[in-house]
Coordinates of C-alpha atoms and ligand atoms in Angstrom, one line a residue:
Chain A
M215 CA 116.7 146.2 89.6
V216 CA 113.0 147.1 89.8
D217 CA 112.1 148.8 93.1
F218 CA 108.8 147.3 94.2
G219 CA 108.6 149.8 97.0
F220 CA 108.9 147.5 99.9
G221 CA 111.8 146.0 101.7
L222 CA 112.6 142.5 102.7
V223 CA 114.7 141.5 105.7
P224 CA 117.5 139.8 103.7
S225 CA 117.8 136.8 106.0
S226 CA 114.2 135.8 105.7
R227 CA 114.2 135.5 101.9
I228 CA 115.5 132.6 99.9
N229 CA 118.0 133.8 97.4
L230 CA 119.0 130.9 95.1
D231 CA 121.7 133.1 93.6
L232 CA 123.6 132.5 96.9
F233 CA 123.5 128.7 96.6
D234 CA 127.0 127.3 97.3
K235 CA 127.5 125.0 94.3
D236 CA 131.0 123.9 95.3
K237 CA 130.1 122.8 98.8
Y238 CA 127.0 121.0 97.5
R239 CA 129.1 119.2 94.8
E240 CA 131.4 118.2 97.6
L241 CA 128.5 116.9 99.7
V242 CA 126.8 114.8 96.9
K243 CA 130.2 113.4 96.0
I244 CA 130.4 111.6 99.3
E245 CA 126.7 111.5 99.9
P246 CA 124.7 111.0 96.6
D247 CA 121.6 110.3 98.7
A248 CA 121.4 114.0 99.7
R249 CA 119.7 114.5 96.3
I250 CA 116.8 111.9 96.8
C251 CA 115.0 113.2 99.8
M252 CA 111.3 113.7 99.0
A253 CA 110.6 116.0 101.9
C254 CA 108.1 113.6 103.5
G255 CA 109.0 114.8 107.0
S256 CA 109.1 111.3 108.6
C257 CA 112.6 111.9 110.0
T258 CA 111.6 115.1 111.7
A259 CA 108.4 113.5 113.0
V260 CA 110.2 110.7 114.8
C261 CA 113.3 112.5 115.9
T262 CA 114.3 111.8 119.5
A263 CA 116.2 115.1 119.9
G264 CA 113.4 117.0 118.2
K265 CA 111.1 116.5 121.2
F266 CA 113.3 119.0 123.1
V267 CA 115.2 121.1 120.6
H268 CA 114.2 122.0 117.1
T269 CA 115.9 119.2 115.0
S270 CA 115.1 118.4 111.4
L271 CA 117.0 116.6 108.7
R272 CA 114.3 117.4 106.2
E273 CA 114.8 121.1 106.9
A274 CA 118.5 120.9 106.8
I275 CA 118.5 119.3 103.4
E276 CA 116.1 122.0 102.2
D277 CA 118.1 124.8 103.8
I278 CA 121.3 123.8 102.1
L279 CA 119.5 123.9 98.7
N280 CA 118.1 127.3 99.7
A281 CA 121.5 128.8 100.5
K282 CA 121.0 128.8 104.3
N283 CA 124.0 126.7 105.2
D284 CA 124.2 128.0 108.8
K285 CA 120.5 127.3 109.4
A286 CA 121.0 123.8 108.1
L287 CA 123.8 123.2 110.7
E288 CA 121.6 124.6 113.4
S289 CA 118.8 122.2 112.5
L290 CA 121.2 119.3 113.1
Q291 CA 123.0 120.6 116.1
A292 CA 121.1 118.6 118.7
C293 CA 121.2 115.4 116.8
Q294 CA 122.2 112.4 118.9
L295 CA 122.9 110.2 115.9
C296 CA 120.5 107.7 117.3
G297 CA 119.5 106.6 113.9
K298 CA 115.7 106.5 114.4
C299 CA 115.2 108.6 111.4
S300 CA 116.9 106.1 109.2
M301 CA 114.3 103.5 110.1
V302 CA 111.4 105.5 108.7
C303 CA 112.9 107.2 105.7
P304 CA 110.9 105.9 102.7
R305 CA 113.7 106.6 100.3
G306 CA 116.0 104.4 102.4
I307 CA 118.6 107.1 103.0
N308 CA 121.4 106.4 105.5
T309 CA 120.4 109.4 107.4
R310 CA 123.0 109.3 110.1
H311 CA 125.7 109.1 107.5
L312 CA 124.2 112.0 105.7
I313 CA 124.0 114.1 108.9
L314 CA 127.7 113.4 109.6
S315 CA 128.6 114.4 106.0
I316 CA 126.6 117.6 106.1
N317 CA 128.3 118.5 109.3
K318 CA 131.7 117.7 107.9
V319 CA 131.2 119.6 104.6
Y320 CA 129.4 122.6 105.9
S321 CA 131.2 123.1 109.2
A322 CA 134.5 123.6 107.4
K323 CA 134.8 127.2 106.6
Chain B
M109 CA 87.3 80.0 61.7
K110 CA 86.6 80.9 65.3
N111 CA 89.8 81.0 67.3
N112 CA 89.8 80.0 70.9
I113 CA 91.1 82.7 73.2
L114 CA 91.9 82.1 76.9
I115 CA 91.5 85.0 79.3
I116 CA 93.1 84.6 82.7
G117 CA 91.4 86.7 85.3
G118 CA 87.7 87.7 85.7
G119 CA 88.1 91.2 87.0
P120 CA 87.1 94.3 85.2
A121 CA 89.9 93.9 82.6
G122 CA 89.1 90.3 81.8
L123 CA 85.4 90.8 81.6
E124 CA 85.6 93.8 79.3
S125 CA 88.1 92.1 76.9
A126 CA 85.9 89.0 77.0
S127 CA 82.9 91.0 76.0
Q128 CA 84.7 92.7 73.2
L129 CA 86.3 89.6 71.8
Q130 CA 83.0 87.7 71.9
R131 CA 81.4 90.5 69.8
M132 CA 84.1 90.1 67.3
G133 CA 83.1 86.4 66.9
Y134 CA 85.8 84.7 68.9
N135 CA 85.3 81.8 71.1
V136 CA 86.3 83.1 74.6
I137 CA 87.1 81.1 77.6
L138 CA 87.6 83.1 80.8
I139 CA 89.0 81.6 84.0
E140 CA 88.8 83.2 87.5
K141 CA 90.7 81.9 90.4
S142 CA 88.3 83.1 93.1
P143 CA 84.7 81.8 93.5
K144 CA 83.2 84.9 91.8
L145 CA 83.7 87.3 88.9
G146 CA 84.4 91.0 89.3
G147 CA 87.9 91.1 90.8
H148 CA 88.5 94.1 93.1
L149 CA 85.5 95.9 91.7
A150 CA 83.3 93.5 93.6
K151 CA 84.7 94.7 96.8
W152 CA 84.2 98.4 96.3
D153 CA 81.1 100.3 97.3
R154 CA 81.0 103.7 95.5
L155 CA 83.6 104.7 92.9
F156 CA 85.7 107.9 92.6
P157 CA 85.3 110.5 91.3
D158 CA 81.5 110.6 90.9
S159 CA 80.4 108.1 93.5
V160 CA 78.8 105.8 90.9
P161 CA 77.8 102.5 92.7
A162 CA 80.4 99.8 92.0
D163 CA 77.6 97.2 91.7
E164 CA 76.1 99.2 88.8
V165 CA 79.5 99.1 86.9
L166 CA 80.0 95.5 87.7
G167 CA 76.5 94.6 86.6
G168 CA 77.2 96.2 83.2
L169 CA 80.4 94.3 82.8
L170 CA 78.8 91.0 83.6
R171 CA 75.9 91.6 81.2
G172 CA 78.5 92.4 78.4
A173 CA 80.2 89.1 79.1
E174 CA 77.1 87.0 79.0
G175 CA 77.6 84.0 76.7
V176 CA 81.3 83.8 77.5
K177 CA 82.4 80.5 78.9
C178 CA 83.5 81.4 82.4
F179 CA 85.1 79.1 84.9
T180 CA 85.3 80.3 88.4
D181 CA 87.4 78.6 91.1
T182 CA 89.8 77.8 88.3
D183 CA 93.5 78.4 87.7
V184 CA 96.0 77.2 85.2
R185 CA 97.7 73.9 86.0
A186 CA 100.1 73.7 83.0
I187 CA 100.8 75.5 79.8
N188 CA 102.6 74.2 76.7
R189 CA 103.5 76.4 73.8
L190 CA 102.9 74.5 70.6
D191 CA 104.0 75.9 67.2
K192 CA 101.8 79.0 67.4
S193 CA 99.1 78.1 70.0
Y194 CA 98.9 77.2 73.6
N195 CA 97.8 74.0 75.1
V196 CA 96.4 74.9 78.5
R197 CA 95.5 72.4 81.2
L198 CA 93.1 74.0 83.8
T199 CA 92.7 73.0 87.4
N200 CA 89.1 71.9 86.7
G201 CA 90.4 69.1 84.5
I202 CA 89.5 70.8 81.2
T203 CA 92.2 71.3 78.5
V204 CA 92.0 74.3 76.1
L205 CA 93.8 74.8 72.9
S206 CA 94.1 78.5 72.7
D207 CA 95.4 80.6 69.8
A208 CA 96.0 83.7 72.0
V209 CA 96.2 84.1 75.8
L210 CA 95.2 87.3 77.5
V211 CA 96.6 87.8 81.0
A212 CA 94.3 90.1 83.1
S213 CA 95.5 88.9 86.5
G214 CA 95.2 92.3 88.1
F215 CA 96.8 93.3 91.4
D216 CA 96.9 92.5 95.1
L217 CA 96.3 95.0 97.7
F218 CA 99.5 95.8 99.7
D219 CA 99.5 93.8 102.9
A220 CA 99.4 96.6 105.5
V221 CA 100.6 94.3 108.2
K222 CA 104.1 94.6 106.7
K223 CA 104.2 98.3 107.5
E224 CA 104.7 97.5 111.2
E225 CA 105.0 101.1 112.4
Y226 CA 101.3 101.7 111.5
G227 CA 100.1 98.9 113.7
Y228 CA 97.5 97.3 111.3
G229 CA 96.5 94.0 112.9
V230 CA 98.0 95.1 116.2
Y231 CA 96.1 98.2 117.2
D232 CA 92.3 97.8 117.1
Q233 CA 91.5 101.1 115.5
V234 CA 93.7 100.9 112.4
M235 CA 92.0 99.7 109.2
T236 CA 92.6 99.8 105.4
N237 CA 90.9 101.4 102.5
A238 CA 89.5 98.0 101.5
D239 CA 88.1 97.5 105.1
L240 CA 86.4 100.8 104.8
E241 CA 84.8 99.9 101.5
A242 CA 83.6 96.7 103.1
Y243 CA 82.1 98.8 105.9
F244 CA 80.3 101.0 103.4
K245 CA 78.9 97.9 101.7
T246 CA 77.8 96.1 104.8
G247 CA 77.2 98.9 107.2
T248 CA 79.1 97.2 110.0
D249 CA 82.6 97.2 111.4
R250 CA 83.5 96.8 115.0
R251 CA 86.1 99.6 114.6
I252 CA 83.6 102.2 113.6
E253 CA 81.4 103.6 116.3
N254 CA 80.7 107.2 115.8
P255 CA 84.4 108.2 115.5
G256 CA 85.2 111.8 116.4
K257 CA 88.6 112.1 114.8
I258 CA 89.6 110.1 111.7
G259 CA 92.9 110.1 109.9
F260 CA 93.8 108.9 106.4
A261 CA 97.4 107.8 105.8
H262 CA 98.4 108.1 102.2
C263 CA 101.1 106.0 100.4
V264 CA 101.0 102.9 102.6
G265 CA 103.2 100.4 100.9
S266 CA 103.7 102.7 97.9
R267 CA 106.5 105.2 97.3
D268 CA 108.4 103.4 100.0
E269 CA 111.7 101.7 99.3
K270 CA 111.4 100.0 102.7
A271 CA 108.2 98.4 101.7
G272 CA 109.8 97.2 98.4
C273 CA 107.7 99.6 96.2
R274 CA 109.1 102.7 94.8
S275 CA 106.2 103.6 92.6
C276 CA 102.9 105.4 93.2
S277 CA 99.7 103.3 93.2
K278 CA 97.8 106.1 91.5
V279 CA 94.4 105.3 92.8
C280 CA 94.8 105.9 96.6
C281 CA 94.9 109.7 96.7
A282 CA 91.5 109.8 95.0
T283 CA 90.3 106.9 97.2
A284 CA 91.4 108.8 100.3
V285 CA 89.6 112.0 99.3
K286 CA 86.5 110.0 98.3
Q287 CA 86.4 108.1 101.6
A288 CA 87.2 111.2 103.6
I289 CA 84.0 112.8 102.1
E290 CA 82.0 109.7 102.7
M291 CA 83.1 109.6 106.4
K292 CA 82.1 113.2 106.8
Q293 CA 78.7 112.4 105.2
A294 CA 78.3 109.5 107.6
F295 CA 79.6 111.3 110.7
P296 CA 79.2 115.1 110.1
N297 CA 80.7 116.0 113.4
A298 CA 83.9 114.1 112.8
E299 CA 87.2 115.9 112.2
V300 CA 89.0 114.3 109.3
F301 CA 92.7 114.6 108.4
C302 CA 94.5 113.4 105.3
F303 CA 98.3 112.9 105.6
Y304 CA 99.8 113.1 102.2
M305 CA 103.2 113.8 100.5
D306 CA 101.8 114.8 97.2
L307 CA 98.1 114.8 96.3
R308 CA 97.9 113.0 93.0
L309 CA 94.5 114.0 91.7
F310 CA 95.3 113.8 88.0
G311 CA 92.0 112.6 86.4
R312 CA 89.0 114.3 85.1
H313 CA 86.8 115.5 88.1
Y314 CA 89.4 114.5 90.6
E315 CA 90.4 118.0 91.5
D316 CA 86.7 118.7 92.0
I317 CA 86.4 116.2 94.8
Y318 CA 89.5 117.6 96.4
L319 CA 87.9 121.1 96.4
K320 CA 84.7 119.6 97.6
A321 CA 86.5 117.9 100.5
Q322 CA 88.0 121.2 101.5
K323 CA 85.1 123.5 100.9
E324 CA 82.0 121.5 101.8
Y325 CA 83.4 119.0 104.3
G326 CA 86.3 120.8 105.9
V327 CA 88.7 117.9 105.5
R328 CA 92.2 118.9 106.8
F329 CA 95.0 118.1 104.4
I330 CA 98.4 117.9 106.1
R331 CA 101.5 117.6 104.1
G332 CA 103.6 115.0 105.8
R333 CA 103.8 111.3 105.8
V334 CA 102.5 109.5 108.8
A335 CA 105.8 108.4 110.5
E336 CA 104.6 106.3 113.4
V337 CA 101.5 105.3 115.3
S338 CA 101.0 104.1 118.9
E339 CA 98.0 103.1 120.9
N340 CA 96.8 104.9 124.0
Y341 CA 95.4 103.2 127.1
D342 CA 91.9 104.0 126.0
G343 CA 92.3 102.4 122.6
T344 CA 92.7 105.7 120.7
L345 CA 95.7 106.2 118.5
L346 CA 98.5 108.7 118.7
V347 CA 99.7 109.6 115.3
K348 CA 102.9 111.4 114.5
A349 CA 104.0 113.2 111.4
E350 CA 105.7 116.4 110.4
D351 CA 103.6 119.2 109.1
T352 CA 106.2 120.0 106.5
V353 CA 104.4 123.2 105.5
A354 CA 104.5 124.5 109.0
G355 CA 108.0 122.9 109.5
K356 CA 107.0 121.4 112.8
P357 CA 106.6 117.9 114.2
L358 CA 102.9 117.2 114.8
K359 CA 100.9 114.7 116.9
V360 CA 97.2 114.1 117.0
T361 CA 95.0 111.7 118.8
L362 CA 92.6 109.8 116.5
D363 CA 89.7 107.4 117.0
L364 CA 90.3 105.7 113.6
L365 CA 93.2 105.6 111.2
V366 CA 92.6 104.4 107.6
L367 CA 95.6 103.2 105.7
M368 CA 95.7 103.8 102.0
A369 CA 97.2 100.4 101.1
G370 CA 98.5 100.5 97.5
M371 CA 98.6 98.1 94.6
R372 CA 101.1 95.3 94.2
P373 CA 101.5 92.8 91.4
S374 CA 99.1 89.9 91.8
G375 CA 100.6 86.8 93.5
V376 CA 98.6 84.3 91.5
G377 CA 99.2 86.3 88.4
K378 CA 102.9 85.9 89.0
A379 CA 102.5 82.1 89.1
I380 CA 100.9 82.3 85.6
G381 CA 103.7 84.5 84.5
D382 CA 106.2 81.9 85.6
L383 CA 104.4 79.2 83.7
L384 CA 104.4 81.3 80.5
E385 CA 107.9 82.6 81.2
M386 CA 106.6 86.2 80.9
P387 CA 109.2 88.8 81.7
V388 CA 108.5 91.3 84.6
E389 CA 109.9 94.7 85.1
E390 CA 111.7 96.0 88.2
D391 CA 108.4 97.0 89.8
G392 CA 107.1 93.4 89.6
Y393 CA 104.4 94.0 87.0
F394 CA 104.5 92.3 83.7
A395 CA 106.7 93.8 81.0
V396 CA 105.1 95.0 77.8
R397 CA 106.4 95.0 74.2
S398 CA 106.5 98.8 74.3
G399 CA 105.2 101.1 77.1
I400 CA 103.9 103.6 74.6
A401 CA 103.2 101.9 71.3
A402 CA 102.3 98.3 72.3
S403 CA 101.4 98.3 76.0
Q404 CA 98.9 95.4 75.6
R405 CA 101.4 93.0 74.1
S406 CA 103.7 90.9 76.1
P407 CA 107.2 90.5 74.7
I408 CA 106.1 86.9 74.0
P409 CA 104.1 86.5 70.7
G410 CA 100.5 85.5 71.2
I411 CA 100.4 86.7 74.8
F412 CA 98.4 89.8 75.6
L413 CA 97.9 91.9 78.7
A414 CA 95.2 94.1 80.1
G415 CA 94.4 96.1 83.2
A416 CA 96.4 96.3 86.5
A417 CA 98.5 93.3 85.5
T418 CA 100.8 95.9 83.8
G419 CA 100.7 98.5 86.7
P420 CA 98.3 100.5 88.7
K421 CA 95.3 101.8 86.8
T422 CA 92.0 103.4 87.5
L423 CA 88.8 101.7 86.3
P424 CA 88.3 103.8 83.2
E425 CA 92.0 103.2 82.3
T426 CA 91.6 99.5 82.9
L427 CA 88.5 99.2 80.7
A428 CA 90.1 101.3 77.9
D429 CA 93.2 99.0 78.2
A430 CA 90.9 95.9 78.0
R431 CA 89.3 97.2 74.8
A432 CA 92.6 98.0 73.3
A433 CA 93.9 94.5 74.1
A434 CA 90.9 93.0 72.3
M435 CA 91.8 95.0 69.2
E436 CA 95.4 93.8 69.5
V437 CA 94.3 90.2 69.8
D438 CA 92.0 90.6 66.7
R439 CA 94.8 92.1 64.7
Y440 CA 97.2 89.3 65.6
L441 CA 94.6 86.6 64.9
T442 CA 93.7 88.0 61.5
E443 CA 97.0 89.4 60.2
I444 CA 99.7 87.2 61.7
F445 CA 98.4 84.0 63.1
P446 CA 96.7 82.5 60.0
D447 CA 99.7 82.7 57.7
A448 CA 101.4 79.5 58.7
K449 CA 104.1 79.8 56.1
N450 CA 105.3 83.2 57.0
Y451 CA 104.3 83.2 60.7
K452 CA 107.8 83.5 62.1
Q453 CA 108.8 86.2 59.7
L454 CA 105.6 88.2 60.4
V455 CA 106.1 87.9 64.1
K456 CA 109.6 89.3 63.7
E457 CA 108.3 92.2 61.7
R458 CA 105.1 93.1 63.4
W459 CA 104.9 91.8 66.9
Ligands
FAD779 C1 91.3 100.7 97.5 C2 91.0 100.8 96.0 C3 89.9 101.5 95.6 C4 89.6 101.7 94.2 N1 88.6 102.5 93.9 C5 88.4 102.8 92.6 C6 87.4 103.8 92.2 O1 86.7 104.2 93.0 N2 87.4 104.2 90.9 C7 88.3 103.7 89.9 O2 88.2 104.1 88.8 N3 89.2 102.7 90.3 C8 89.3 102.3 91.6 N4 90.3 101.4 91.9 C9 91.0 100.7 90.8 C10 90.3 99.4 90.4 O3 90.1 98.6 91.5 C11 91.2 98.7 89.3 O4 91.4 99.6 88.2 C12 90.6 97.4 88.8 O5 90.2 96.6 89.8 C13 91.6 96.7 87.9 O6 91.0 95.6 87.3 P1 91.8 94.3 86.8 O7 90.8 93.4 86.2 O8 93.0 94.7 86.0 O9 92.3 93.6 88.2 P2 91.5 93.0 89.4 O10 90.4 93.8 89.8 O11 92.6 92.7 90.5 O12 91.0 91.6 88.9 C14 91.9 90.5 88.5 C15 91.2 89.2 88.7 O13 92.0 88.2 88.1 C16 92.0 87.0 89.0 N5 93.2 86.2 88.8 C17 94.5 86.6 89.0 N6 95.3 85.6 88.7 C18 94.6 84.6 88.2 C19 94.9 83.3 87.8 N7 96.2 82.9 87.7 N8 93.9 82.5 87.4 C20 92.6 82.9 87.5 N9 92.3 84.1 87.9 C21 93.2 85.0 88.3 C22 91.9 87.6 90.4 O14 91.3 86.6 91.3 C23 90.9 88.8 90.1 O15 89.6 88.4 90.2 C24 90.5 101.2 93.3 C25 91.6 100.4 93.7 C26 91.9 100.3 95.1 C27 93.1 99.6 95.5
SF4_780 S1 119.7 110.4 114.2 FE1 119.6 112.6 114.8 S2 118.1 113.5 113.4 FE2 117.8 111.2 113.3 S3 116.2 110.8 114.8 FE3 118.2 110.5 115.9 S4 118.5 112.5 116.8 FE4 117.0 112.9 115.2
SF4_781 S1 112.5 110.7 106.0 FE1 114.0 110.6 104.3 S2 112.8 111.3 102.5 FE2 111.6 111.9 104.3 S3 112.2 114.0 104.7 FE3 113.6 112.7 106.0 S4 115.4 112.3 104.7 FE4 113.8 113.1 103.3
SF4_782 S1 98.0 107.8 94.6 FE1 98.5 109.2 96.3 S2 98.4 107.9 98.1 FE2 98.5 106.5 96.4 S3 100.7 106.1 96.2 FE3 100.3 107.8 94.8 S4 100.7 109.6 96.1 FE4 100.5 107.9 97.5

């Protein structure tokens, strides 16, 4: 390893080498739409829970791909499953279903 | 022998092909459904990327097509395919026997009313890109009264499965940047925001206007799709999006929201397609013989296509496509059409 002479707090860096392929494979098997998010942010913008507590499906999807599984779960913790995000998603993702699946796959240790 | 060629659609594509084919010595008949020639170009004020006046470009196209038989307020009533030619009955009572048909039926602007969450037609201060062009042309619009904060919503009716259009309309990012600059020129004190998912500024000089919008005009580019709009008591608009770069939901109060309505296949064009039994692709635009090698030929021999009838195009792309279509028509009428004996075989081999 090259020592660049500065340190990084490990938790703030994205390390794609830590990406959990098995879990992701499990997720997209039940939820192929997890792959098609275009990160437009509409879900986050309209989120009813997000007004009070940080809640973001877009971020959760991103975090999973960036090997931050716990952070992904945190971003969905306050979700009320109200379904408002599914009404605005331009890719037509069944967002509530996706949220449930993310919780199911990534909560299981 | 001078063959008759029927061109359907008097927009930029139809006019440019007509002009080229006339030069080659063909007898061109052009029909336009609306009362005047020019298609959408006649509605635009200044053109991206260099702000050339639309009237100037249209004037050039009309001059080029001088001498062509043009029928406005005219559509096709019925079409019969004979052995090789088409017998076309027009709505003005005239019948044309045409050896080739060129479909240049263009596009329709996406009907922004369908995107209910943006409130076009409901909230007073929401307008479309086409409305703003009309304002620049005429200088009046009841919605524009020294606006202090102006937003541009990209991808309205494009890249949106819910609006029935997966694809990108190609021209609206450049239109938004152009109009953002023009609004800053008209109202230097205004704050201008562009809400985008990807800035598709692919053409020559396009990146330059993006840079100019940032550097000289201070336009704010926010990476996030406009998610919903509501109207405040005072008539201003509350716009919500996520700033996906900051990773935070965002709201802003605006005096004016301009929707970048995208391109959809032409409705009257589709009616022609049905008469001619022309196949369309999943995106609703006419199918071509080959997207790379023969994109001005329909799968049906003798039918040609040019311009936005085969998908979103900028003006230079439309005009280049129209010239290419003219070449293709000429090739067909000189190499395949005259050989009555081998016509079927030649079509099989070369179409
Ligand atoms: C908001 C907006 C702004 C734009 N600004 C620019 C710009 O600044 N620079 C640039 O390079 N490009 C711009 N474009 C793109 C440009 O408008 C198109 O490239 C161009 O108009 C395509 O020309 P066309 O002839 O294929 O189609 P159209 O312009 O749509 O013309 C088609 C014509 O065919 C007629 N027609 C259709 N069906 C029939 C029928 N059955 N019978 C008779 N007539 C028929 C229609 O009435 C119409 O007049 C813009 C597009 C949009 C949406
Ligand atoms: S379903 Fe959950 S994430 Fe979606 S808008 Fe409702 S609370 Fe927010
Ligand atoms: S609305 Fe859909 S496409 Fe947009 S960020 Fe959310 S999940 Fe992804
Ligand atoms: S050109 Fe830009 S605004 Fe238009 S559909 Fe494509 S990405 Fe959206």
